PDB file of C-alpha atoms in Angstrom:
ATOM      1  CA  MET A   1      -4.536  -5.091  54.025  1.00 39.00           C
ATOM      2  CA  SER A   2      -1.740  -3.464  51.988  1.00 42.00           C
ATOM      3  CA  ASP A   3      -0.788  -6.874  50.528  1.00 49.00           C
ATOM      4  CA  GLU A   4      -4.078  -6.914  48.589  1.00 54.00           C
ATOM      5  CA  ILE A   5      -3.500  -3.580  46.845  1.00 65.00           C
ATOM      6  CA  GLU A   6      -2.066  -4.025  43.377  1.00 73.00           C
ATOM      7  CA  ILE A   7      -1.849  -1.727  40.369  1.00 78.00           C
ATOM      8  CA  ASP A   8      -2.998  -3.119  37.011  1.00 82.00           C
ATOM      9  CA  THR A   9       0.156  -2.523  34.971  1.00 84.00           C
ATOM     10  CA  ASP A  10      -1.120  -4.886  32.250  1.00 88.00           C
ATOM     11  CA  ASP A  11      -3.975  -2.470  31.546  1.00 91.00           C
ATOM     12  CA  LEU A  12      -1.563   0.475  31.500  1.00 91.00           C
ATOM     13  CA  GLU A  13       0.759  -1.395  29.131  1.00 91.00           C
ATOM     14  CA  ARG A  14      -2.179  -2.335  26.867  1.00 93.00           C
ATOM     15  CA  ARG A  15      -3.271   1.314  26.677  1.00 93.00           C
ATOM     16  CA  MET A  16       0.293   2.476  25.937  1.00 93.00           C
ATOM     17  CA  LYS A  17       0.610  -0.146  23.199  1.00 92.00           C
ATOM     18  CA  GLY A  18      -2.684   1.164  21.805  1.00 93.00           C
ATOM     19  CA  ALA A  19      -1.065   4.603  21.472  1.00 92.00           C
ATOM     20  CA  MET A  20       1.864   2.949  19.694  1.00 92.00           C
ATOM     21  CA  GLU A  21      -0.472   1.119  17.277  1.00 91.00           C
ATOM     22  CA  SER A  22      -2.261   4.380  16.558  1.00 89.00           C
ATOM     23  CA  LEU A  23       1.107   5.958  15.755  1.00 90.00           C
ATOM     24  CA  ARG A  24       1.998   3.115  13.388  1.00 88.00           C
ATOM     25  CA  HIS A  25      -1.354   3.561  11.640  1.00 84.00           C
ATOM     26  CA  GLU A  26      -0.775   7.307  11.269  1.00 84.00           C
ATOM     27  CA  PHE A  27       2.753   6.674   9.965  1.00 84.00           C
ATOM     28  CA  SER A  28       1.414   4.250   7.352  1.00 78.00           C
ATOM     29  CA  SER A  29      -0.767   7.013   5.928  1.00 73.00           C
ATOM     30  CA  LEU A  30       2.280   9.253   5.335  1.00 75.00           C
ATOM     31  CA  ARG A  31       3.433   9.229   1.755  1.00 65.00           C
ATOM     32  CA  THR A  32       7.067   8.249   1.303  1.00 66.00           C
ATOM     33  CA  GLY A  33       7.322   8.273  -2.483  1.00 66.00           C
ATOM     34  CA  ARG A  34       6.173   4.657  -2.765  1.00 72.00           C
ATOM     35  CA  ALA A  35       2.586   3.665  -3.463  1.00 75.00           C
ATOM     36  CA  SER A  36       0.722   1.993  -0.619  1.00 77.00           C
ATOM     37  CA  ALA A  37      -2.957   1.119  -0.200  1.00 80.00           C
ATOM     38  CA  SER A  38      -2.796   2.414   3.385  1.00 79.00           C
ATOM     39  CA  MET A  39      -2.195   5.938   2.037  1.00 80.00           C
ATOM     40  CA  VAL A  40      -5.880   6.285   1.176  1.00 83.00           C
ATOM     41  CA  GLU A  41      -7.301   4.570   4.291  1.00 82.00           C
ATOM     42  CA  PRO A  42      -7.997   7.804   6.222  1.00 80.00           C
ATOM     43  CA  ILE A  43      -9.900   9.346   3.278  1.00 87.00           C
ATOM     44  CA  MET A  44     -13.640   9.560   3.910  1.00 89.00           C
ATOM     45  CA  VAL A  45     -16.124   9.903   1.026  1.00 91.00           C
ATOM     46  CA  ASP A  46     -19.619  11.341   1.437  1.00 89.00           C
ATOM     47  CA  ALA A  47     -21.451   8.238   0.207  1.00 87.00           C
ATOM     48  CA  TYR A  48     -25.210   7.938   0.510  1.00 86.00           C
ATOM     49  CA  GLY A  49     -25.367  10.760   3.055  1.00 87.00           C
ATOM     50  CA  SER A  50     -22.728   9.530   5.494  1.00 90.00           C
ATOM     51  CA  PRO A  51     -18.911   9.636   5.578  1.00 90.00           C
ATOM     52  CA  THR A  52     -17.592   6.268   4.383  1.00 90.00           C
ATOM     53  CA  PRO A  53     -13.959   5.075   4.191  1.00 90.00           C
ATOM     54  CA  ILE A  54     -12.788   5.059   0.590  1.00 89.00           C
ATOM     55  CA  ASN A  55     -11.888   1.362   0.777  1.00 88.00           C
ATOM     56  CA  GLN A  56     -15.583   0.600   1.406  1.00 90.00           C
ATOM     57  CA  ILE A  57     -16.799   2.184  -1.835  1.00 91.00           C
ATOM     58  CA  GLY A  58     -14.261   0.540  -4.136  1.00 92.00           C
ATOM     59  CA  THR A  59     -11.305  -1.802  -4.495  1.00 92.00           C
ATOM     60  CA  VAL A  60      -7.914  -0.263  -3.689  1.00 92.00           C
ATOM     61  CA  ASN A  61      -4.967  -1.747  -5.610  1.00 91.00           C
ATOM     62  CA  VAL A  62      -1.273  -0.989  -6.059  1.00 90.00           C
ATOM     63  CA  PRO A  63      -0.522  -2.207  -9.608  1.00 89.00           C
ATOM     64  CA  GLU A  64       2.926  -0.551  -9.779  1.00 87.00           C
ATOM     65  CA  PRO A  65       5.336   0.976  -7.244  1.00 82.00           C
ATOM     66  CA  ARG A  66       4.225   4.529  -8.109  1.00 83.00           C
ATOM     67  CA  MET A  67       0.496   4.015  -8.714  1.00 89.00           C
ATOM     68  CA  VAL A  68      -2.571   3.408  -6.566  1.00 91.00           C
ATOM     69  CA  THR A  69      -5.864   2.609  -8.268  1.00 93.00           C
ATOM     70  CA  ILE A  70      -9.337   2.683  -6.793  1.00 93.00           C
ATOM     71  CA  ASN A  71     -12.030   0.823  -8.723  1.00 94.00           C
ATOM     72  CA  VAL A  72     -15.219   2.518  -7.476  1.00 92.00           C
ATOM     73  CA  TRP A  73     -18.177   0.128  -7.481  1.00 92.00           C
ATOM     74  CA  ASP A  74     -20.927   2.770  -7.858  1.00 90.00           C
ATOM     75  CA  LYS A  75     -20.557   5.149 -10.808  1.00 91.00           C
ATOM     76  CA  ALA A  76     -22.408   7.882  -8.880  1.00 89.00           C
ATOM     77  CA  LEU A  77     -19.650   7.958  -6.238  1.00 91.00           C
ATOM     78  CA  VAL A  78     -16.690   8.423  -8.614  1.00 91.00           C
ATOM     79  CA  SER A  79     -16.808  12.236  -8.562  1.00 90.00           C
ATOM     80  CA  LYS A  80     -17.331  12.308  -4.767  1.00 91.00           C
ATOM     81  CA  ALA A  81     -14.361   9.984  -4.263  1.00 91.00           C
ATOM     82  CA  GLU A  82     -12.222  12.122  -6.573  1.00 91.00           C
ATOM     83  CA  LYS A  83     -13.194  15.261  -4.621  1.00 90.00           C
ATOM     84  CA  ALA A  84     -12.417  13.534  -1.289  1.00 90.00           C
ATOM     85  CA  ILE A  85      -8.946  12.581  -2.573  1.00 88.00           C
ATOM     86  CA  ARG A  86      -8.269  16.139  -3.746  1.00 87.00           C
ATOM     87  CA  ASP A  87      -9.417  17.557  -0.382  1.00 85.00           C
ATOM     88  CA  SER A  88      -7.474  14.993   1.677  1.00 79.00           C
ATOM     89  CA  GLY A  89      -4.171  16.879   1.640  1.00 70.00           C
ATOM     90  CA  LEU A  90      -2.237  13.931   0.178  1.00 73.00           C
ATOM     91  CA  GLY A  91      -0.906  16.172  -2.563  1.00 73.00           C
ATOM     92  CA  ILE A  92      -1.921  13.698  -5.267  1.00 81.00           C
ATOM     93  CA  ASN A  93      -3.829  14.633  -8.412  1.00 86.00           C
ATOM     94  CA  PRO A  94      -6.334  11.840  -9.213  1.00 90.00           C
ATOM     95  CA  GLN A  95      -6.919  10.808 -12.824  1.00 90.00           C
ATOM     96  CA  LEU A  96     -10.217   9.258 -13.923  1.00 91.00           C
ATOM     97  CA  ASN A  97     -10.618   6.342 -16.299  1.00 89.00           C
ATOM     98  CA  GLY A  98     -14.316   5.398 -16.174  1.00 88.00           C
ATOM     99  CA  THR A  99     -14.957   4.074 -12.661  1.00 88.00           C
ATOM    100  CA  ILE A 100     -11.239   3.682 -11.951  1.00 92.00           C
ATOM    101  CA  ILE A 101      -9.445   6.486 -10.129  1.00 92.00           C
ATOM    102  CA  MET A 102      -5.703   6.392 -10.710  1.00 92.00           C
ATOM    103  CA  LEU A 103      -3.378   8.082  -8.233  1.00 90.00           C
ATOM    104  CA  PRO A 104       0.121   8.510  -9.698  1.00 88.00           C
ATOM    105  CA  ILE A 105       2.601   9.001  -6.866  1.00 82.00           C
ATOM    106  CA  PRO A 106       5.081  11.719  -7.835  1.00 77.00           C
ATOM    107  CA  GLU A 107       8.675  11.818  -6.627  1.00 77.00           C
ATOM    108  CA  LEU A 108       8.944  13.769  -3.405  1.00 75.00           C
ATOM    109  CA  ASN A 109      11.015  16.917  -3.574  1.00 81.00           C
ATOM    110  CA  GLU A 110      13.308  17.930  -0.698  1.00 84.00           C
ATOM    111  CA  GLU A 111      10.878  20.499   0.711  1.00 83.00           C
ATOM    112  CA  ARG A 112       7.964  18.030   0.751  1.00 79.00           C
ATOM    113  CA  ARG A 113      10.175  15.428   2.458  1.00 84.00           C
ATOM    114  CA  ARG A 114      11.021  17.918   5.213  1.00 86.00           C
ATOM    115  CA  ASP A 115       7.329  18.756   5.620  1.00 83.00           C
ATOM    116  CA  LEU A 116       6.492  15.072   5.957  1.00 84.00           C
ATOM    117  CA  THR A 117       9.203  14.575   8.600  1.00 88.00           C
ATOM    118  CA  ARG A 118       7.621  17.442  10.564  1.00 88.00           C
ATOM    119  CA  VAL A 119       4.204  15.790  10.275  1.00 85.00           C
ATOM    120  CA  ALA A 120       5.729  12.497  11.440  1.00 89.00           C
ATOM    121  CA  ALA A 121       7.259  14.321  14.430  1.00 92.00           C
ATOM    122  CA  GLN A 122       3.822  15.751  15.299  1.00 91.00           C
ATOM    123  CA  TYR A 123       2.280  12.273  15.160  1.00 91.00           C
ATOM    124  CA  ALA A 124       5.061  10.983  17.431  1.00 94.00           C
ATOM    125  CA  GLU A 125       4.484  13.833  19.893  1.00 94.00           C
ATOM    126  CA  HIS A 126       0.767  12.971  20.046  1.00 93.00           C
ATOM    127  CA  ALA A 127       1.724   9.370  20.819  1.00 94.00           C
ATOM    128  CA  ARG A 128       4.139  10.511  23.561  1.00 95.00           C
ATOM    129  CA  VAL A 129       1.371  12.645  25.092  1.00 95.00           C
ATOM    130  CA  ALA A 130      -1.005   9.663  25.014  1.00 95.00           C
ATOM    131  CA  VAL A 131       1.616   7.476  26.741  1.00 95.00           C
ATOM    132  CA  ARG A 132       2.199  10.163  29.383  1.00 95.00           C
ATOM    133  CA  ASN A 133      -1.549  10.429  29.977  1.00 95.00           C
ATOM    134  CA  VAL A 134      -1.673   6.695  30.646  1.00 94.00           C
ATOM    135  CA  ARG A 135       1.302   7.150  33.015  1.00 95.00           C
ATOM    136  CA  ARG A 136      -0.598   9.904  34.834  1.00 94.00           C
ATOM    137  CA  ASP A 137      -3.607   7.590  35.215  1.00 93.00           C
ATOM    138  CA  GLY A 138      -1.325   4.919  36.670  1.00 92.00           C
ATOM    139  CA  MET A 139       0.213   7.376  39.119  1.00 92.00           C
ATOM    140  CA  ASP A 140      -3.301   8.482  40.149  1.00 92.00           C
ATOM    141  CA  GLN A 141      -4.183   4.835  40.839  1.00 91.00           C
ATOM    142  CA  ILE A 142      -1.090   4.563  43.021  1.00 90.00           C
ATOM    143  CA  LYS A 143      -2.033   7.715  44.967  1.00 91.00           C
ATOM    144  CA  LYS A 144      -5.535   6.327  45.568  1.00 90.00           C
ATOM    145  CA  ALA A 145      -4.047   3.026  46.693  1.00 88.00           C
ATOM    146  CA  LYS A 146      -1.698   4.876  49.076  1.00 87.00           C
ATOM    147  CA  SER A 147      -4.654   6.626  50.682  1.00 88.00           C
ATOM    148  CA  ALA A 148      -6.320   3.200  50.918  1.00 87.00           C
ATOM    149  CA  GLY A 149      -3.386   1.895  52.951  1.00 86.00           C
ATOM    150  CA  MET A 150      -0.587   1.010  50.532  1.00 84.00           C
ATOM    151  CA  SER A 151       2.832   1.045  52.167  1.00 88.00           C
ATOM    152  CA  GLU A 152       5.429   3.579  51.057  1.00 89.00           C
ATOM    153  CA  ASP A 153       7.730   0.810  49.791  1.00 90.00           C
ATOM    154  CA  ASP A 154       4.921  -0.614  47.634  1.00 89.00           C
ATOM    155  CA  GLN A 155       4.143   2.875  46.384  1.00 89.00           C
ATOM    156  CA  LYS A 156       7.757   3.421  45.308  1.00 92.00           C
ATOM    157  CA  PHE A 157       7.840  -0.029  43.649  1.00 91.00           C
ATOM    158  CA  TRP A 158       4.681   0.626  41.598  1.00 91.00           C
ATOM    159  CA  GLU A 159       5.741   4.158  40.691  1.00 92.00           C
ATOM    160  CA  SER A 160       9.078   2.898  39.409  1.00 93.00           C
ATOM    161  CA  SER A 161       7.446   0.086  37.406  1.00 92.00           C
ATOM    162  CA  VAL A 162       4.952   2.521  35.811  1.00 93.00           C
ATOM    163  CA  GLN A 163       7.799   4.939  35.023  1.00 94.00           C
ATOM    164  CA  GLU A 164       9.889   2.101  33.562  1.00 94.00           C
ATOM    165  CA  LEU A 165       6.981   1.079  31.325  1.00 94.00           C
ATOM    166  CA  THR A 166       6.521   4.709  30.246  1.00 95.00           C
ATOM    167  CA  ASP A 167      10.228   5.111  29.429  1.00 95.00           C
ATOM    168  CA  LYS A 168      10.149   1.899  27.376  1.00 95.00           C
ATOM    169  CA  MET A 169       7.129   3.095  25.346  1.00 95.00           C
ATOM    170  CA  ILE A 170       8.551   6.601  24.803  1.00 95.00           C
ATOM    171  CA  ALA A 171      11.777   4.992  23.531  1.00 96.00           C
ATOM    172  CA  ALA A 172       9.707   2.830  21.146  1.00 95.00           C
ATOM    173  CA  VAL A 173       7.924   5.962  19.856  1.00 95.00           C
ATOM    174  CA  ASP A 174      11.264   7.709  19.321  1.00 95.00           C
ATOM    175  CA  GLN A 175      12.675   4.674  17.527  1.00 95.00           C
ATOM    176  CA  ALA A 176       9.603   4.451  15.241  1.00 93.00           C
ATOM    177  CA  LEU A 177       9.910   8.173  14.480  1.00 94.00           C
ATOM    178  CA  GLU A 178      13.596   7.858  13.554  1.00 94.00           C
ATOM    179  CA  ALA A 179      12.837   4.921  11.248  1.00 91.00           C
ATOM    180  CA  LYS A 180       9.955   6.769   9.563  1.00 90.00           C
ATOM    181  CA  GLN A 181      11.987   9.950   9.106  1.00 89.00           C
ATOM    182  CA  ALA A 182      14.828   7.942   7.560  1.00 88.00           C
ATOM    183  CA  GLU A 183      12.334   6.266   5.226  1.00 84.00           C
ATOM    184  CA  ILE A 184      10.872   9.643   4.198  1.00 83.00           C
ATOM    185  CA  MET A 185      14.276  11.261   3.574  1.00 82.00           C
ATOM    186  CA  GLN A 186      15.536   8.290   1.537  1.00 78.00           C
ATOM    187  CA  VAL A 187      15.711   9.301  -2.142  1.00 64.00           C
TER     188      VAL A 187
END
């Protein structure tokens, strides 16, 4: 009977990798002094009565290393998009040119760089918590399997493999954080 009990580590690994992908997405939205279209992805604009991602109301371009432009398709949404950018906390002052919103990316000062590294550390901590929650779910599965007749040796094996997977993902989060912080602090 205990030979049939197996823990789905592939599902646990998939969920942990999902936390890692979420972290990468959050990191891409952090401004590092270079223009990137992904900077504006999280911005939602109140378009036609519902929150809409800014990249769905206009074309986002990066014409130069320190400039992002958004060509808004509907003239009526230009002021709403501008307001959403101002309220987003990016620290960028949009400039209007007809239906085109220009976002000049200023040089980051030392204080702003330190703030961004703190934000990156918070994102990494959220990812670590998500990975640990997946670990907890895996350990709960093992406990249920033990009460269903799993041997103690099998229990130890599965616990160590779940812990090994967790350690690997936490190390990947730490490595991504170090790389992002180095990128932010680079002048």
